[in-house]
């Protein structure tokens, strides 16, 4: 999957959090894909910024760091300083990713056809998995949609007691670039650093359950891509969420069914 490129890495990432579909030993291997995507060269990122804003990005921002802080399959993140002096994180879509995705999804369907004819075809439901992936990754290519997701989740947790959701800086957002508040925190799976910071880990565990159940049962609107690369812990022990391209929604009927279970 790594050698096939970003779209296949993304597919592996999605499967890595679906132990209901994939055997446990395969899930363990796929979880290694969460932070392995090579970044787009800065020259291409700068060209995307210039095109998105219709003028040189140096006129839009005080500064943009050329080295990305995170690189994912569909986009990558660069820290920046807005024209008004605020710290920001810019999520920039990979150039030409739409054409790459269309070509690679077609190949995934072809591979799914082979898997469907195998011994485990009925249990793994490969065509359904690819179809779900196709819908998900299509949504991720519109960063205005992600900005709206982030804004909705921030409104849902407006009291800031348990979860910090970065503010979206709408004046700097386009379909190809999303600008949001820069988050300072420790990655959630860096337990040694979390303990060294004096953060109460059992409380963190309880808060994590409360945050997710609040999203599911109160709001019916939840972060659906919760691998460790997207969850941080602030110095004061609150969770910080990033990357809102994949969100789930539940009807009242769905919520009732889950509550009964």
mmCIF file of N, CA and C in Angstrom, residues 153-154 157 160-167 180-189 194 199 204 207-208 211 215 223 225-244:
data_model
loop_
_atom_site.group_PDB
_atom_site.id
_atom_site.type_symbol
_atom_site.label_atom_id
_atom_site.label_comp_id
_atom_site.label_asym_id
_atom_site.label_seq_id
_atom_site.Cartn_x
_atom_site.Cartn_y
_atom_site.Cartn_z
ATOM 1 N N UNK A 153 -18.783 20.934 15.036
ATOM 2 C CA UNK A 153 -18.297 20.227 16.217
ATOM 3 C C UNK A 153 -17.871 21.219 17.299
ATOM 4 N N UNK A 154 -17.259 22.331 16.896
ATOM 5 C CA UNK A 154 -16.857 23.359 17.873
ATOM 6 C C UNK A 154 -18.092 23.949 18.565
ATOM 7 N N UNK A 157 -19.383 21.593 21.246
ATOM 8 C CA UNK A 157 -18.572 21.551 22.468
ATOM 9 C C UNK A 157 -18.129 22.965 22.843
ATOM 10 N N UNK A 160 -16.083 24.036 25.989
ATOM 11 C CA UNK A 160 -14.651 23.767 26.058
ATOM 12 C C UNK A 160 -14.216 22.975 27.271
ATOM 13 N N UNK A 161 -15.151 22.338 27.978
ATOM 14 C CA UNK A 161 -14.801 21.637 29.222
ATOM 15 C C UNK A 161 -13.952 20.398 28.964
ATOM 16 N N UNK A 162 -14.310 19.638 27.937
ATOM 17 C CA UNK A 162 -13.637 18.367 27.677
ATOM 18 C C UNK A 162 -12.837 18.348 26.381
ATOM 19 N N UNK A 163 -13.297 19.074 25.394
ATOM 20 C CA UNK A 163 -12.723 18.964 24.049
ATOM 21 C C UNK A 163 -12.452 20.336 23.458
ATOM 22 N N UNK A 164 -11.233 20.507 22.954
ATOM 23 C CA UNK A 164 -10.859 21.727 22.234
ATOM 24 C C UNK A 164 -10.956 21.443 20.737
ATOM 25 N N UNK A 165 -11.795 22.194 20.049
ATOM 26 C CA UNK A 165 -11.890 22.093 18.584
ATOM 27 C C UNK A 165 -11.376 23.409 18.017
ATOM 28 N N UNK A 166 -10.376 23.374 17.131
ATOM 29 C CA UNK A 166 -9.793 24.628 16.641
ATOM 30 C C UNK A 166 -10.822 25.496 15.923
ATOM 31 N N UNK A 167 -10.687 26.800 16.122
ATOM 32 C CA UNK A 167 -11.536 27.758 15.414
ATOM 33 C C UNK A 167 -11.158 27.785 13.933
ATOM 34 N N UNK A 180 -7.098 27.215 10.125
ATOM 35 C CA UNK A 180 -7.704 27.036 11.443
ATOM 36 C C UNK A 180 -6.703 27.420 12.527
ATOM 37 N N UNK A 181 -7.215 27.553 13.725
ATOM 38 C CA UNK A 181 -6.410 27.868 14.896
ATOM 39 C C UNK A 181 -5.329 26.800 15.098
ATOM 40 N N UNK A 182 -4.113 27.228 15.418
ATOM 41 C CA UNK A 182 -3.040 26.278 15.699
ATOM 42 C C UNK A 182 -3.237 25.671 17.085
ATOM 43 N N UNK A 183 -3.139 24.344 17.157
ATOM 44 C CA UNK A 183 -3.329 23.624 18.410
ATOM 45 C C UNK A 183 -1.964 23.245 18.988
ATOM 46 N N UNK A 184 -1.803 23.414 20.286
ATOM 47 C CA UNK A 184 -0.587 22.994 20.982
ATOM 48 C C UNK A 184 -0.949 21.821 21.900
ATOM 49 N N UNK A 185 -0.343 20.655 21.642
ATOM 50 C CA UNK A 185 -0.672 19.495 22.458
ATOM 51 C C UNK A 185 0.264 18.336 22.199
ATOM 52 N N UNK A 186 0.059 17.259 22.937
ATOM 53 C CA UNK A 186 0.852 16.034 22.838
ATOM 54 C C UNK A 186 -0.006 14.980 22.154
ATOM 55 N N UNK A 187 0.570 14.254 21.190
ATOM 56 C CA UNK A 187 -0.183 13.206 20.508
ATOM 57 C C UNK A 187 -0.680 12.184 21.526
ATOM 58 N N UNK A 188 -1.917 11.724 21.371
ATOM 59 C CA UNK A 188 -2.599 10.963 22.414
ATOM 60 C C UNK A 188 -1.924 9.629 22.719
ATOM 61 N N UNK A 189 -1.174 9.061 21.787
ATOM 62 C CA UNK A 189 -0.526 7.786 22.070
ATOM 63 C C UNK A 189 0.892 7.946 22.618
ATOM 64 N N UNK A 194 2.823 12.314 28.019
ATOM 65 C CA UNK A 194 1.607 12.729 28.721
ATOM 66 C C UNK A 194 1.794 12.600 30.230
ATOM 67 N N UNK A 199 -0.223 14.898 33.501
ATOM 68 C CA UNK A 199 -1.642 14.767 33.130
ATOM 69 C C UNK A 199 -2.199 13.480 33.727
ATOM 70 N N UNK A 204 -8.165 11.064 31.761
ATOM 71 C CA UNK A 204 -8.144 11.196 30.308
ATOM 72 C C UNK A 204 -8.978 10.087 29.667
ATOM 73 N N UNK A 207 -12.665 10.858 30.293
ATOM 74 C CA UNK A 207 -13.088 11.980 29.450
ATOM 75 C C UNK A 207 -13.254 11.543 28.001
ATOM 76 N N UNK A 208 -12.363 10.667 27.535
ATOM 77 C CA UNK A 208 -12.452 10.202 26.157
ATOM 78 C C UNK A 208 -13.760 9.477 25.884
ATOM 79 N N UNK A 211 -16.581 12.090 25.885
ATOM 80 C CA UNK A 211 -16.581 12.890 24.654
ATOM 81 C C UNK A 211 -17.223 12.112 23.519
ATOM 82 N N UNK A 215 -20.863 12.863 21.611
ATOM 83 C CA UNK A 215 -21.008 13.044 20.169
ATOM 84 C C UNK A 215 -22.064 12.102 19.593
ATOM 85 N N UNK A 223 -16.802 12.585 15.233
ATOM 86 C CA UNK A 223 -15.528 12.432 14.538
ATOM 87 C C UNK A 223 -15.364 10.956 14.203
ATOM 88 N N UNK A 225 -12.787 9.537 12.319
ATOM 89 C CA UNK A 225 -11.433 9.180 11.862
ATOM 90 C C UNK A 225 -10.470 9.360 13.043
ATOM 91 N N UNK A 226 -10.783 8.668 14.134
ATOM 92 C CA UNK A 226 -10.112 8.946 15.405
ATOM 93 C C UNK A 226 -8.868 8.091 15.620
ATOM 94 N N UNK A 227 -7.968 8.075 14.631
ATOM 95 C CA UNK A 227 -6.683 7.410 14.873
ATOM 96 C C UNK A 227 -5.763 8.377 15.621
ATOM 97 N N UNK A 228 -4.678 7.887 16.221
ATOM 98 C CA UNK A 228 -3.850 8.739 17.098
ATOM 99 C C UNK A 228 -3.265 9.978 16.434
ATOM 100 N N UNK A 229 -3.134 9.983 15.114
ATOM 101 C CA UNK A 229 -2.603 11.162 14.444
ATOM 102 C C UNK A 229 -3.538 12.353 14.488
ATOM 103 N N UNK A 230 -4.805 12.129 14.870
ATOM 104 C CA UNK A 230 -5.805 13.201 14.855
ATOM 105 C C UNK A 230 -6.239 13.648 16.245
ATOM 106 N N UNK A 231 -5.655 13.083 17.301
ATOM 107 C CA UNK A 231 -6.086 13.402 18.660
ATOM 108 C C UNK A 231 -4.871 13.814 19.489
ATOM 109 N N UNK A 232 -4.973 14.965 20.143
ATOM 110 C CA UNK A 232 -3.885 15.486 20.971
ATOM 111 C C UNK A 232 -4.418 15.791 22.365
ATOM 112 N N UNK A 233 -3.488 15.959 23.301
ATOM 113 C CA UNK A 233 -3.850 16.316 24.671
ATOM 114 C C UNK A 233 -3.175 17.637 25.011
ATOM 115 N N UNK A 234 -3.977 18.624 25.408
ATOM 116 C CA UNK A 234 -3.451 19.942 25.759
ATOM 117 C C UNK A 234 -2.722 19.877 27.106
ATOM 118 N N UNK A 235 -1.863 20.849 27.392
ATOM 119 C CA UNK A 235 -1.140 20.848 28.677
ATOM 120 C C UNK A 235 -2.056 20.795 29.898
ATOM 121 N N UNK A 236 -3.294 21.295 29.768
ATOM 122 C CA UNK A 236 -4.217 21.278 30.909
ATOM 123 C C UNK A 236 -5.034 19.985 30.987
ATOM 124 N N UNK A 237 -4.729 19.003 30.102
ATOM 125 C CA UNK A 237 -5.379 17.701 30.177
ATOM 126 C C UNK A 237 -6.619 17.542 29.329
ATOM 127 N N UNK A 238 -7.027 18.579 28.620
ATOM 128 C CA UNK A 238 -8.183 18.440 27.731
ATOM 129 C C UNK A 238 -7.766 17.840 26.394
ATOM 130 N N UNK A 239 -8.701 17.151 25.770
ATOM 131 C CA UNK A 239 -8.454 16.619 24.431
ATOM 132 C C UNK A 239 -8.512 17.731 23.386
ATOM 133 N N UNK A 240 -7.737 17.564 22.309
ATOM 134 C CA UNK A 240 -7.800 18.444 21.142
ATOM 135 C C UNK A 240 -8.037 17.560 19.917
ATOM 136 N N UNK A 241 -9.025 17.898 19.127
ATOM 137 C CA UNK A 241 -9.300 17.148 17.911
ATOM 138 C C UNK A 241 -8.885 17.928 16.680
ATOM 139 N N UNK A 242 -8.374 17.231 15.678
ATOM 140 C CA UNK A 242 -8.064 17.834 14.388
ATOM 141 C C UNK A 242 -8.528 16.885 13.284
ATOM 142 N N UNK A 243 -8.499 17.363 12.044
ATOM 143 C CA UNK A 243 -8.830 16.576 10.854
ATOM 144 C C UNK A 243 -10.295 16.134 10.879
ATOM 145 N N UNK A 244 -11.159 16.996 10.331
ATOM 146 C CA UNK A 244 -12.599 16.762 10.387
ATOM 147 C C UNK A 244 -13.185 16.401 9.022
#
